[in-house]
Amino acid sequence: GEEKEITILFSDIRSFTTMSETMSPVNIALLLKEYFTPMTKIIKKNFGTIDKFIGDAIMAFYNAPLDVKNHQARAVTSSISMLEELDILNIELNKQFNQTIMIGIGLHSGVAMVGNMGSEDLFNYSVIGDNVNLASRIEGLTKKYGLKILLSDAIVKGCEEDKSLDFVQIDSVRVKGKTIPITLYTIYNEKQHKEFEKEIPIFQKALKLYYEGKFSEAEKIFDMLIKEHKQTILYDLYAKRCASLILEPPAQPWDGVFTHVEK
């Protein structure tokens, strides 16, 4: 194996276990095939390598075995396309299986060990390392924030040249088991961007106040956003966080970093 900078993509079907309980094993396998096929095509079209399917999850990486220019941007483009494809696919899945699926996607970029992994007689071409685990953790957090895509600051940094990608900052966190904080972002496709364009600057204003330690002012804005957008988990999460920080002020200096204690 070799150490190489790569971008890792993890995607997962939400509440898949619950969904599986209502379906026969044959139908589960058929549904997964219907889902994996178009998703794999999108990843490959963007020069990604499918590492493995883990139950309902997809693990893929970019920039190995072959070098891929702008691999971070390729992974971001894949993620947006996967969600757009899923909207179309869900119409078919609803007809065929009476089911629709939602997914979460996590992206991170960094150095990992790339090569044939396994035992002497059974191995596969894969990636391992801390940055791979971090990508998986980031994907796990999509549920907590109620977002479809979450990505790290390393991805944003790698996409600096691509002006067409418009990232929205979400949080600064320490994920479970890690000490170094990372900043999390999301990205919307054009249709979603139009949908959220009024909210995004208001959310960013509230987030700035939160980072400045002005929790009461931030909470007021988050509460206002909740009234207008009751379904948005993100605003509720921040309003609750502000309320608890008002009751129990954080240690100074406040760095705005939230430590996740669960995966």
PDB file of C-alpha atoms in Angstrom:
ATOM      1  CA  GLY A   1       0.000   0.000   0.000  1.00  0.00           C
ATOM      2  CA  GLU A   2       0.904   3.680  -0.201  1.00  0.00           C
ATOM      3  CA  GLU A   3      -0.049   6.824   1.675  1.00  0.00           C
ATOM      4  CA  LYS A   4      -1.957   9.213  -0.537  1.00  0.00           C
ATOM      5  CA  GLU A   5      -4.281  12.191  -0.271  1.00  0.00           C
ATOM      6  CA  ILE A   6      -7.768  11.033  -1.200  1.00  0.00           C
ATOM      7  CA  THR A   7     -11.381  12.112  -0.820  1.00  0.00           C
ATOM      8  CA  ILE A   8     -13.704   9.657   0.894  1.00  0.00           C
ATOM      9  CA  LEU A   9     -17.467   9.426   0.384  1.00  0.00           C
ATOM     10  CA  PHE A  10     -19.837   7.541   2.671  1.00  0.00           C
ATOM     11  CA  SER A  11     -23.555   7.341   2.020  1.00  0.00           C
ATOM     12  CA  ASP A  12     -26.213   5.609   4.023  1.00  0.00           C
ATOM     13  CA  ILE A  13     -29.949   4.973   3.686  1.00  0.00           C
ATOM     14  CA  ARG A  14     -31.881   6.520   6.586  1.00  0.00           C
ATOM     15  CA  SER A  15     -33.844   4.139   8.831  1.00  0.00           C
ATOM     16  CA  PHE A  16     -32.972   1.195   6.599  1.00  0.00           C
ATOM     17  CA  THR A  17     -33.302  -1.356   9.423  1.00  0.00           C
ATOM     18  CA  THR A  18     -36.873  -0.242  10.159  1.00  0.00           C
ATOM     19  CA  MET A  19     -37.737  -0.317   6.459  1.00  0.00           C
ATOM     20  CA  SER A  20     -36.239  -3.809   6.069  1.00  0.00           C
ATOM     21  CA  GLU A  21     -38.545  -5.195   8.748  1.00  0.00           C
ATOM     22  CA  THR A  22     -41.546  -4.582   6.489  1.00  0.00           C
ATOM     23  CA  MET A  23     -39.986  -6.172   3.374  1.00  0.00           C
ATOM     24  CA  SER A  24     -39.038  -9.678   2.260  1.00  0.00           C
ATOM     25  CA  PRO A  25     -35.288 -10.431   1.860  1.00  0.00           C
ATOM     26  CA  VAL A  26     -35.821 -10.807  -1.909  1.00  0.00           C
ATOM     27  CA  ASN A  27     -37.382  -7.348  -2.158  1.00  0.00           C
ATOM     28  CA  ILE A  28     -34.669  -5.800   0.015  1.00  0.00           C
ATOM     29  CA  ALA A  29     -32.013  -7.198  -2.338  1.00  0.00           C
ATOM     30  CA  LEU A  30     -33.945  -5.958  -5.393  1.00  0.00           C
ATOM     31  CA  LEU A  31     -34.461  -2.495  -3.917  1.00  0.00           C
ATOM     32  CA  LEU A  32     -30.765  -2.191  -3.048  1.00  0.00           C
ATOM     33  CA  LYS A  33     -29.807  -3.225  -6.574  1.00  0.00           C
ATOM     34  CA  GLU A  34     -32.162  -0.579  -8.027  1.00  0.00           C
ATOM     35  CA  TYR A  35     -30.548   1.999  -5.733  1.00  0.00           C
ATOM     36  CA  PHE A  36     -26.889   0.969  -5.952  1.00  0.00           C
ATOM     37  CA  THR A  37     -26.837   0.777  -9.771  1.00  0.00           C
ATOM     38  CA  PRO A  38     -27.488   4.474 -10.601  1.00  0.00           C
ATOM     39  CA  MET A  39     -25.470   5.685  -7.580  1.00  0.00           C
ATOM     40  CA  THR A  40     -22.436   3.636  -8.652  1.00  0.00           C
ATOM     41  CA  LYS A  41     -22.693   5.021 -12.182  1.00  0.00           C
ATOM     42  CA  ILE A  42     -22.619   8.594 -10.840  1.00  0.00           C
ATOM     43  CA  ILE A  43     -19.563   7.912  -8.657  1.00  0.00           C
ATOM     44  CA  LYS A  44     -17.704   6.216 -11.536  1.00  0.00           C
ATOM     45  CA  LYS A  45     -18.643   8.996 -13.973  1.00  0.00           C
ATOM     46  CA  ASN A  46     -16.893  11.399 -11.571  1.00  0.00           C
ATOM     47  CA  PHE A  47     -13.782   9.164 -11.475  1.00  0.00           C
ATOM     48  CA  GLY A  48     -14.572   7.687  -8.072  1.00  0.00           C
ATOM     49  CA  THR A  49     -13.622   4.157  -6.979  1.00  0.00           C
ATOM     50  CA  ILE A  50     -16.297   2.073  -5.262  1.00  0.00           C
ATOM     51  CA  ASP A  51     -14.637   0.523  -2.226  1.00  0.00           C
ATOM     52  CA  LYS A  52     -17.510  -1.575  -0.925  1.00  0.00           C
ATOM     53  CA  PHE A  53     -21.185  -1.801  -0.089  1.00  0.00           C
ATOM     54  CA  ILE A  54     -21.734  -2.258   3.644  1.00  0.00           C
ATOM     55  CA  GLY A  55     -25.361  -3.366   3.976  1.00  0.00           C
ATOM     56  CA  ASP A  56     -27.144  -0.303   2.619  1.00  0.00           C
ATOM     57  CA  ALA A  57     -24.086   1.971   2.791  1.00  0.00           C
ATOM     58  CA  ILE A  58     -21.760   2.951  -0.039  1.00  0.00           C
ATOM     59  CA  MET A  59     -18.085   3.631   0.602  1.00  0.00           C
ATOM     60  CA  ALA A  60     -16.145   5.234  -2.245  1.00  0.00           C
ATOM     61  CA  PHE A  61     -12.965   7.242  -2.710  1.00  0.00           C
ATOM     62  CA  TYR A  62     -11.382   9.564  -5.256  1.00  0.00           C
ATOM     63  CA  ASN A  63      -7.766  10.067  -6.392  1.00  0.00           C
ATOM     64  CA  ALA A  64      -6.782   6.380  -6.279  1.00  0.00           C
ATOM     65  CA  PRO A  65      -5.723   4.178  -7.971  1.00  0.00           C
ATOM     66  CA  LEU A  66      -5.456   6.897 -10.642  1.00  0.00           C
ATOM     67  CA  ASP A  67      -4.770  10.534  -9.844  1.00  0.00           C
ATOM     68  CA  VAL A  68      -7.885  12.665 -10.207  1.00  0.00           C
ATOM     69  CA  LYS A  69      -7.575  16.410 -10.670  1.00  0.00           C
ATOM     70  CA  ASN A  70      -9.894  18.335  -8.304  1.00  0.00           C
ATOM     71  CA  HIS A  71     -10.917  15.114  -6.544  1.00  0.00           C
ATOM     72  CA  GLN A  72     -12.680  17.020  -3.748  1.00  0.00           C
ATOM     73  CA  ALA A  73     -14.908  18.813  -6.276  1.00  0.00           C
ATOM     74  CA  ARG A  74     -15.580  15.509  -8.068  1.00  0.00           C
ATOM     75  CA  ALA A  75     -16.877  14.017  -4.830  1.00  0.00           C
ATOM     76  CA  VAL A  76     -19.077  17.061  -4.172  1.00  0.00           C
ATOM     77  CA  THR A  77     -20.503  16.869  -7.712  1.00  0.00           C
ATOM     78  CA  SER A  78     -21.182  13.141  -7.189  1.00  0.00           C
ATOM     79  CA  SER A  79     -23.088  13.883  -3.971  1.00  0.00           C
ATOM     80  CA  ILE A  80     -25.322  16.507  -5.568  1.00  0.00           C
ATOM     81  CA  SER A  81     -26.020  14.222  -8.557  1.00  0.00           C
ATOM     82  CA  MET A  82     -26.786  11.271  -6.263  1.00  0.00           C
ATOM     83  CA  LEU A  83     -29.489  13.265  -4.481  1.00  0.00           C
ATOM     84  CA  GLU A  84     -30.977  14.485  -7.758  1.00  0.00           C
ATOM     85  CA  GLU A  85     -30.984  10.926  -9.101  1.00  0.00           C
ATOM     86  CA  LEU A  86     -32.630   9.692  -5.899  1.00  0.00           C
ATOM     87  CA  ASP A  87     -35.613  12.024  -6.448  1.00  0.00           C
ATOM     88  CA  ILE A  88     -36.210  10.351  -9.822  1.00  0.00           C
ATOM     89  CA  LEU A  89     -35.511   6.851  -8.468  1.00  0.00           C
ATOM     90  CA  ASN A  90     -37.961   7.276  -5.577  1.00  0.00           C
ATOM     91  CA  ILE A  91     -40.878   7.560  -8.024  1.00  0.00           C
ATOM     92  CA  GLU A  92     -39.924   4.117  -9.370  1.00  0.00           C
ATOM     93  CA  LEU A  93     -39.271   2.613  -5.911  1.00  0.00           C
ATOM     94  CA  ASN A  94     -42.643   3.834  -4.730  1.00  0.00           C
ATOM     95  CA  LYS A  95     -44.361   2.100  -7.656  1.00  0.00           C
ATOM     96  CA  GLN A  96     -42.355  -1.094  -7.356  1.00  0.00           C
ATOM     97  CA  PHE A  97     -41.911  -1.553  -3.588  1.00  0.00           C
ATOM     98  CA  ASN A  98     -44.252   1.024  -2.055  1.00  0.00           C
ATOM     99  CA  GLN A  99     -41.139   2.568  -0.470  1.00  0.00           C
ATOM    100  CA  THR A 100     -39.154   5.774  -0.854  1.00  0.00           C
ATOM    101  CA  ILE A 101     -35.691   6.262   0.574  1.00  0.00           C
ATOM    102  CA  MET A 102     -33.685   9.123   2.035  1.00  0.00           C
ATOM    103  CA  ILE A 103     -29.914   9.135   2.229  1.00  0.00           C
ATOM    104  CA  GLY A 104     -27.172  10.982   4.066  1.00  0.00           C
ATOM    105  CA  ILE A 105     -23.764  11.626   2.478  1.00  0.00           C
ATOM    106  CA  GLY A 106     -20.524  12.469   4.308  1.00  0.00           C
ATOM    107  CA  LEU A 107     -17.329  13.688   2.618  1.00  0.00           C
ATOM    108  CA  HIS A 108     -13.815  14.255   3.914  1.00  0.00           C
ATOM    109  CA  SER A 109     -10.397  14.591   2.342  1.00  0.00           C
ATOM    110  CA  GLY A 110      -6.983  13.704   3.725  1.00  0.00           C
ATOM    111  CA  VAL A 111      -4.103  11.252   3.668  1.00  0.00           C
ATOM    112  CA  ALA A 112      -4.965   7.547   3.951  1.00  0.00           C
ATOM    113  CA  MET A 113      -3.359   4.185   3.317  1.00  0.00           C
ATOM    114  CA  VAL A 114      -4.383   2.912  -0.119  1.00  0.00           C
ATOM    115  CA  GLY A 115      -3.764  -0.582  -1.480  1.00  0.00           C
ATOM    116  CA  ASN A 116      -4.679  -4.242  -1.187  1.00  0.00           C
ATOM    117  CA  MET A 117      -6.048  -4.839   2.311  1.00  0.00           C
ATOM    118  CA  GLY A 118      -6.883  -8.142   3.949  1.00  0.00           C
ATOM    119  CA  SER A 119      -5.195 -11.479   4.548  1.00  0.00           C
ATOM    120  CA  GLU A 120      -2.632 -13.274   2.381  1.00  0.00           C
ATOM    121  CA  ASP A 121      -5.254 -15.221   0.473  1.00  0.00           C
ATOM    122  CA  LEU A 122      -8.214 -12.832   0.565  1.00  0.00           C
ATOM    123  CA  PHE A 123      -7.834  -9.106  -0.002  1.00  0.00           C
ATOM    124  CA  ASN A 124      -9.389  -6.169  -1.786  1.00  0.00           C
ATOM    125  CA  TYR A 125      -8.240  -2.752  -2.972  1.00  0.00           C
ATOM    126  CA  SER A 126      -9.312  -0.381  -0.230  1.00  0.00           C
ATOM    127  CA  VAL A 127      -8.418   2.586   1.979  1.00  0.00           C
ATOM    128  CA  ILE A 128      -7.840   2.743   5.722  1.00  0.00           C
ATOM    129  CA  GLY A 129      -6.852   5.383   8.232  1.00  0.00           C
ATOM    130  CA  ASP A 130      -8.053   8.107  10.532  1.00  0.00           C
ATOM    131  CA  ASN A 131      -9.404  10.248   7.698  1.00  0.00           C
ATOM    132  CA  VAL A 132     -11.549   7.353   6.451  1.00  0.00           C
ATOM    133  CA  ASN A 133     -13.057   6.985   9.943  1.00  0.00           C
ATOM    134  CA  LEU A 134     -13.665  10.731  10.050  1.00  0.00           C
ATOM    135  CA  ALA A 135     -15.593  10.633   6.751  1.00  0.00           C
ATOM    136  CA  SER A 136     -17.789   7.893   8.224  1.00  0.00           C
ATOM    137  CA  ARG A 137     -18.365   9.942  11.404  1.00  0.00           C
ATOM    138  CA  ILE A 138     -19.321  12.986   9.284  1.00  0.00           C
ATOM    139  CA  GLU A 139     -21.875  10.903   7.392  1.00  0.00           C
ATOM    140  CA  GLY A 140     -23.310   9.747  10.723  1.00  0.00           C
ATOM    141  CA  LEU A 141     -23.840  13.378  11.750  1.00  0.00           C
ATOM    142  CA  THR A 142     -26.101  14.159   8.755  1.00  0.00           C
ATOM    143  CA  LYS A 143     -29.011  12.695  10.769  1.00  0.00           C
ATOM    144  CA  LYS A 144     -28.323  14.951  13.762  1.00  0.00           C
ATOM    145  CA  TYR A 145     -28.369  18.108  11.639  1.00  0.00           C
ATOM    146  CA  GLY A 146     -31.220  16.981   9.400  1.00  0.00           C
ATOM    147  CA  LEU A 147     -29.057  17.517   6.317  1.00  0.00           C
ATOM    148  CA  LYS A 148     -28.526  15.365   3.252  1.00  0.00           C
ATOM    149  CA  ILE A 149     -24.860  16.272   2.723  1.00  0.00           C
ATOM    150  CA  LEU A 150     -22.191  17.147   5.287  1.00  0.00           C
ATOM    151  CA  LEU A 151     -18.579  17.767   4.380  1.00  0.00           C
ATOM    152  CA  SER A 152     -15.415  18.911   6.106  1.00  0.00           C
ATOM    153  CA  ASP A 153     -13.347  22.076   5.756  1.00  0.00           C
ATOM    154  CA  ALA A 154     -10.711  19.934   3.976  1.00  0.00           C
ATOM    155  CA  ILE A 155     -13.217  19.450   1.130  1.00  0.00           C
ATOM    156  CA  VAL A 156     -14.009  23.181   0.979  1.00  0.00           C
ATOM    157  CA  LYS A 157     -10.282  23.998   0.896  1.00  0.00           C
ATOM    158  CA  GLY A 158      -9.783  21.531  -1.968  1.00  0.00           C
ATOM    159  CA  CYS A 159     -12.587  23.195  -3.947  1.00  0.00           C
ATOM    160  CA  GLU A 160     -11.258  26.764  -3.695  1.00  0.00           C
ATOM    161  CA  GLU A 161     -10.714  27.003  -7.458  1.00  0.00           C
ATOM    162  CA  ASP A 162     -14.247  25.893  -8.277  1.00  0.00           C
ATOM    163  CA  LYS A 163     -16.352  29.027  -7.922  1.00  0.00           C
ATOM    164  CA  SER A 164     -19.564  27.229  -8.944  1.00  0.00           C
ATOM    165  CA  LEU A 165     -19.728  25.370  -5.617  1.00  0.00           C
ATOM    166  CA  ASP A 166     -21.462  27.379  -2.924  1.00  0.00           C
ATOM    167  CA  PHE A 167     -20.863  25.908   0.540  1.00  0.00           C
ATOM    168  CA  VAL A 168     -22.849  26.811   3.654  1.00  0.00           C
ATOM    169  CA  GLN A 169     -21.087  26.612   7.027  1.00  0.00           C
ATOM    170  CA  ILE A 170     -23.006  24.497   9.538  1.00  0.00           C
ATOM    171  CA  ASP A 171     -20.946  23.941  12.696  1.00  0.00           C
ATOM    172  CA  SER A 172     -17.492  23.589  14.247  1.00  0.00           C
ATOM    173  CA  VAL A 173     -17.206  20.257  15.992  1.00  0.00           C
ATOM    174  CA  ARG A 174     -15.081  17.620  17.584  1.00  0.00           C
ATOM    175  CA  VAL A 175     -16.463  14.292  16.460  1.00  0.00           C
ATOM    176  CA  LYS A 176     -16.559  11.399  18.918  1.00  0.00           C
ATOM    177  CA  GLY A 177     -13.097  10.078  19.660  1.00  0.00           C
ATOM    178  CA  LYS A 178     -11.242  12.990  18.016  1.00  0.00           C
ATOM    179  CA  THR A 179      -9.563  16.003  19.615  1.00  0.00           C
ATOM    180  CA  ILE A 180      -8.889  18.213  16.581  1.00  0.00           C
ATOM    181  CA  PRO A 181     -11.947  20.294  15.672  1.00  0.00           C
ATOM    182  CA  ILE A 182     -13.293  20.429  12.121  1.00  0.00           C
ATOM    183  CA  THR A 183     -15.719  22.821  10.475  1.00  0.00           C
ATOM    184  CA  LEU A 184     -18.706  21.221   8.807  1.00  0.00           C
ATOM    185  CA  TYR A 185     -20.429  22.560   5.714  1.00  0.00           C
ATOM    186  CA  THR A 186     -23.280  21.546   3.468  1.00  0.00           C
ATOM    187  CA  ILE A 187     -24.033  22.274  -0.167  1.00  0.00           C
ATOM    188  CA  TYR A 188     -27.324  22.606  -2.012  1.00  0.00           C
ATOM    189  CA  ASN A 189     -28.144  22.073  -5.650  1.00  0.00           C
ATOM    190  CA  GLU A 190     -29.579  25.003  -7.647  1.00  0.00           C
ATOM    191  CA  LYS A 191     -33.200  24.092  -6.926  1.00  0.00           C
ATOM    192  CA  GLN A 192     -32.579  23.816  -3.170  1.00  0.00           C
ATOM    193  CA  HIS A 193     -30.490  26.980  -3.200  1.00  0.00           C
ATOM    194  CA  LYS A 194     -33.453  28.916  -4.595  1.00  0.00           C
ATOM    195  CA  GLU A 195     -35.646  27.305  -1.950  1.00  0.00           C
ATOM    196  CA  PHE A 196     -33.320  28.264   0.913  1.00  0.00           C
ATOM    197  CA  GLU A 197     -31.818  31.502  -0.420  1.00  0.00           C
ATOM    198  CA  LYS A 198     -33.827  33.696   1.986  1.00  0.00           C
ATOM    199  CA  GLU A 199     -32.992  31.516   4.993  1.00  0.00           C
ATOM    200  CA  ILE A 200     -29.262  31.014   4.416  1.00  0.00           C
ATOM    201  CA  PRO A 201     -28.098  34.616   5.182  1.00  0.00           C
ATOM    202  CA  ILE A 202     -30.361  34.737   8.270  1.00  0.00           C
ATOM    203  CA  PHE A 203     -28.955  31.429   9.516  1.00  0.00           C
ATOM    204  CA  GLN A 204     -25.398  32.654   8.857  1.00  0.00           C
ATOM    205  CA  LYS A 205     -26.068  35.847  10.825  1.00  0.00           C
ATOM    206  CA  ALA A 206     -27.324  33.783  13.791  1.00  0.00           C
ATOM    207  CA  LEU A 207     -24.333  31.441  13.499  1.00  0.00           C
ATOM    208  CA  LYS A 208     -21.941  34.427  13.583  1.00  0.00           C
ATOM    209  CA  LEU A 209     -23.574  35.662  16.817  1.00  0.00           C
ATOM    210  CA  TYR A 210     -23.302  32.140  18.261  1.00  0.00           C
ATOM    211  CA  TYR A 211     -19.566  32.053  17.451  1.00  0.00           C
ATOM    212  CA  GLU A 212     -19.182  35.490  19.065  1.00  0.00           C
ATOM    213  CA  GLY A 213     -20.751  34.100  22.244  1.00  0.00           C
ATOM    214  CA  LYS A 214     -23.882  36.283  21.892  1.00  0.00           C
ATOM    215  CA  PHE A 215     -26.214  33.398  22.671  1.00  0.00           C
ATOM    216  CA  SER A 216     -29.362  35.399  23.555  1.00  0.00           C
ATOM    217  CA  GLU A 217     -29.243  37.353  20.294  1.00  0.00           C
ATOM    218  CA  ALA A 218     -28.518  34.184  18.319  1.00  0.00           C
ATOM    219  CA  GLU A 219     -31.337  32.287  20.055  1.00  0.00           C
ATOM    220  CA  LYS A 220     -33.877  34.977  19.059  1.00  0.00           C
ATOM    221  CA  ILE A 221     -32.976  34.534  15.383  1.00  0.00           C
ATOM    222  CA  PHE A 222     -33.016  30.726  15.586  1.00  0.00           C
ATOM    223  CA  ASP A 223     -36.457  30.886  17.264  1.00  0.00           C
ATOM    224  CA  MET A 224     -37.710  33.137  14.478  1.00  0.00           C
ATOM    225  CA  LEU A 225     -36.393  30.661  11.886  1.00  0.00           C
ATOM    226  CA  ILE A 226     -38.121  27.786  13.707  1.00  0.00           C
ATOM    227  CA  LYS A 227     -41.483  29.605  13.569  1.00  0.00           C
ATOM    228  CA  GLU A 228     -41.167  29.959   9.803  1.00  0.00           C
ATOM    229  CA  HIS A 229     -39.606  26.555   9.108  1.00  0.00           C
ATOM    230  CA  LYS A 230     -40.927  24.054  11.629  1.00  0.00           C
ATOM    231  CA  GLN A 231     -39.426  21.027   9.860  1.00  0.00           C
ATOM    232  CA  THR A 232     -35.822  22.233  10.043  1.00  0.00           C
ATOM    233  CA  ILE A 233     -33.902  20.187  12.628  1.00  0.00           C
ATOM    234  CA  LEU A 234     -30.844  22.458  12.319  1.00  0.00           C
ATOM    235  CA  TYR A 235     -32.558  25.572  13.742  1.00  0.00           C
ATOM    236  CA  ASP A 236     -34.053  23.621  16.614  1.00  0.00           C
ATOM    237  CA  LEU A 237     -30.645  22.119  17.404  1.00  0.00           C
ATOM    238  CA  TYR A 238     -29.066  25.589  17.626  1.00  0.00           C
ATOM    239  CA  ALA A 239     -31.922  27.169  19.601  1.00  0.00           C
ATOM    240  CA  LYS A 240     -31.598  24.387  22.205  1.00  0.00           C
ATOM    241  CA  ARG A 241     -27.821  24.736  22.237  1.00  0.00           C
ATOM    242  CA  CYS A 242     -28.074  28.518  22.804  1.00  0.00           C
ATOM    243  CA  ALA A 243     -30.616  28.019  25.608  1.00  0.00           C
ATOM    244  CA  SER A 244     -28.315  25.619  27.459  1.00  0.00           C
ATOM    245  CA  LEU A 245     -25.273  27.892  26.927  1.00  0.00           C
ATOM    246  CA  ILE A 246     -27.229  30.828  28.408  1.00  0.00           C
ATOM    247  CA  LEU A 247     -28.038  28.710  31.485  1.00  0.00           C
ATOM    248  CA  GLU A 248     -24.509  27.312  31.750  1.00  0.00           C
ATOM    249  CA  PRO A 249     -22.048  29.702  30.086  1.00  0.00           C
ATOM    250  CA  PRO A 250     -19.113  27.939  28.420  1.00  0.00           C
ATOM    251  CA  ALA A 251     -15.509  28.105  29.581  1.00  0.00           C
ATOM    252  CA  GLN A 252     -13.631  31.129  28.250  1.00  0.00           C
ATOM    253  CA  PRO A 253     -12.240  31.788  25.748  1.00  0.00           C
ATOM    254  CA  TRP A 254     -15.264  30.432  23.823  1.00  0.00           C
ATOM    255  CA  ASP A 255     -14.081  28.808  20.589  1.00  0.00           C
ATOM    256  CA  GLY A 256     -17.513  27.868  19.254  1.00  0.00           C
ATOM    257  CA  VAL A 257     -16.548  24.197  18.992  1.00  0.00           C
ATOM    258  CA  PHE A 258     -19.180  21.629  19.929  1.00  0.00           C
ATOM    259  CA  THR A 259     -18.000  18.199  21.085  1.00  0.00           C
ATOM    260  CA  HIS A 260     -20.144  15.277  19.918  1.00  0.00           C
ATOM    261  CA  VAL A 261     -20.179  12.447  22.434  1.00  0.00           C
ATOM    262  CA  GLU A 262     -22.116  10.045  20.207  1.00  0.00           C
ATOM    263  CA  LYS A 263     -21.315   8.714  16.747  1.00  0.00           C
TER     264      LYS A 263
END
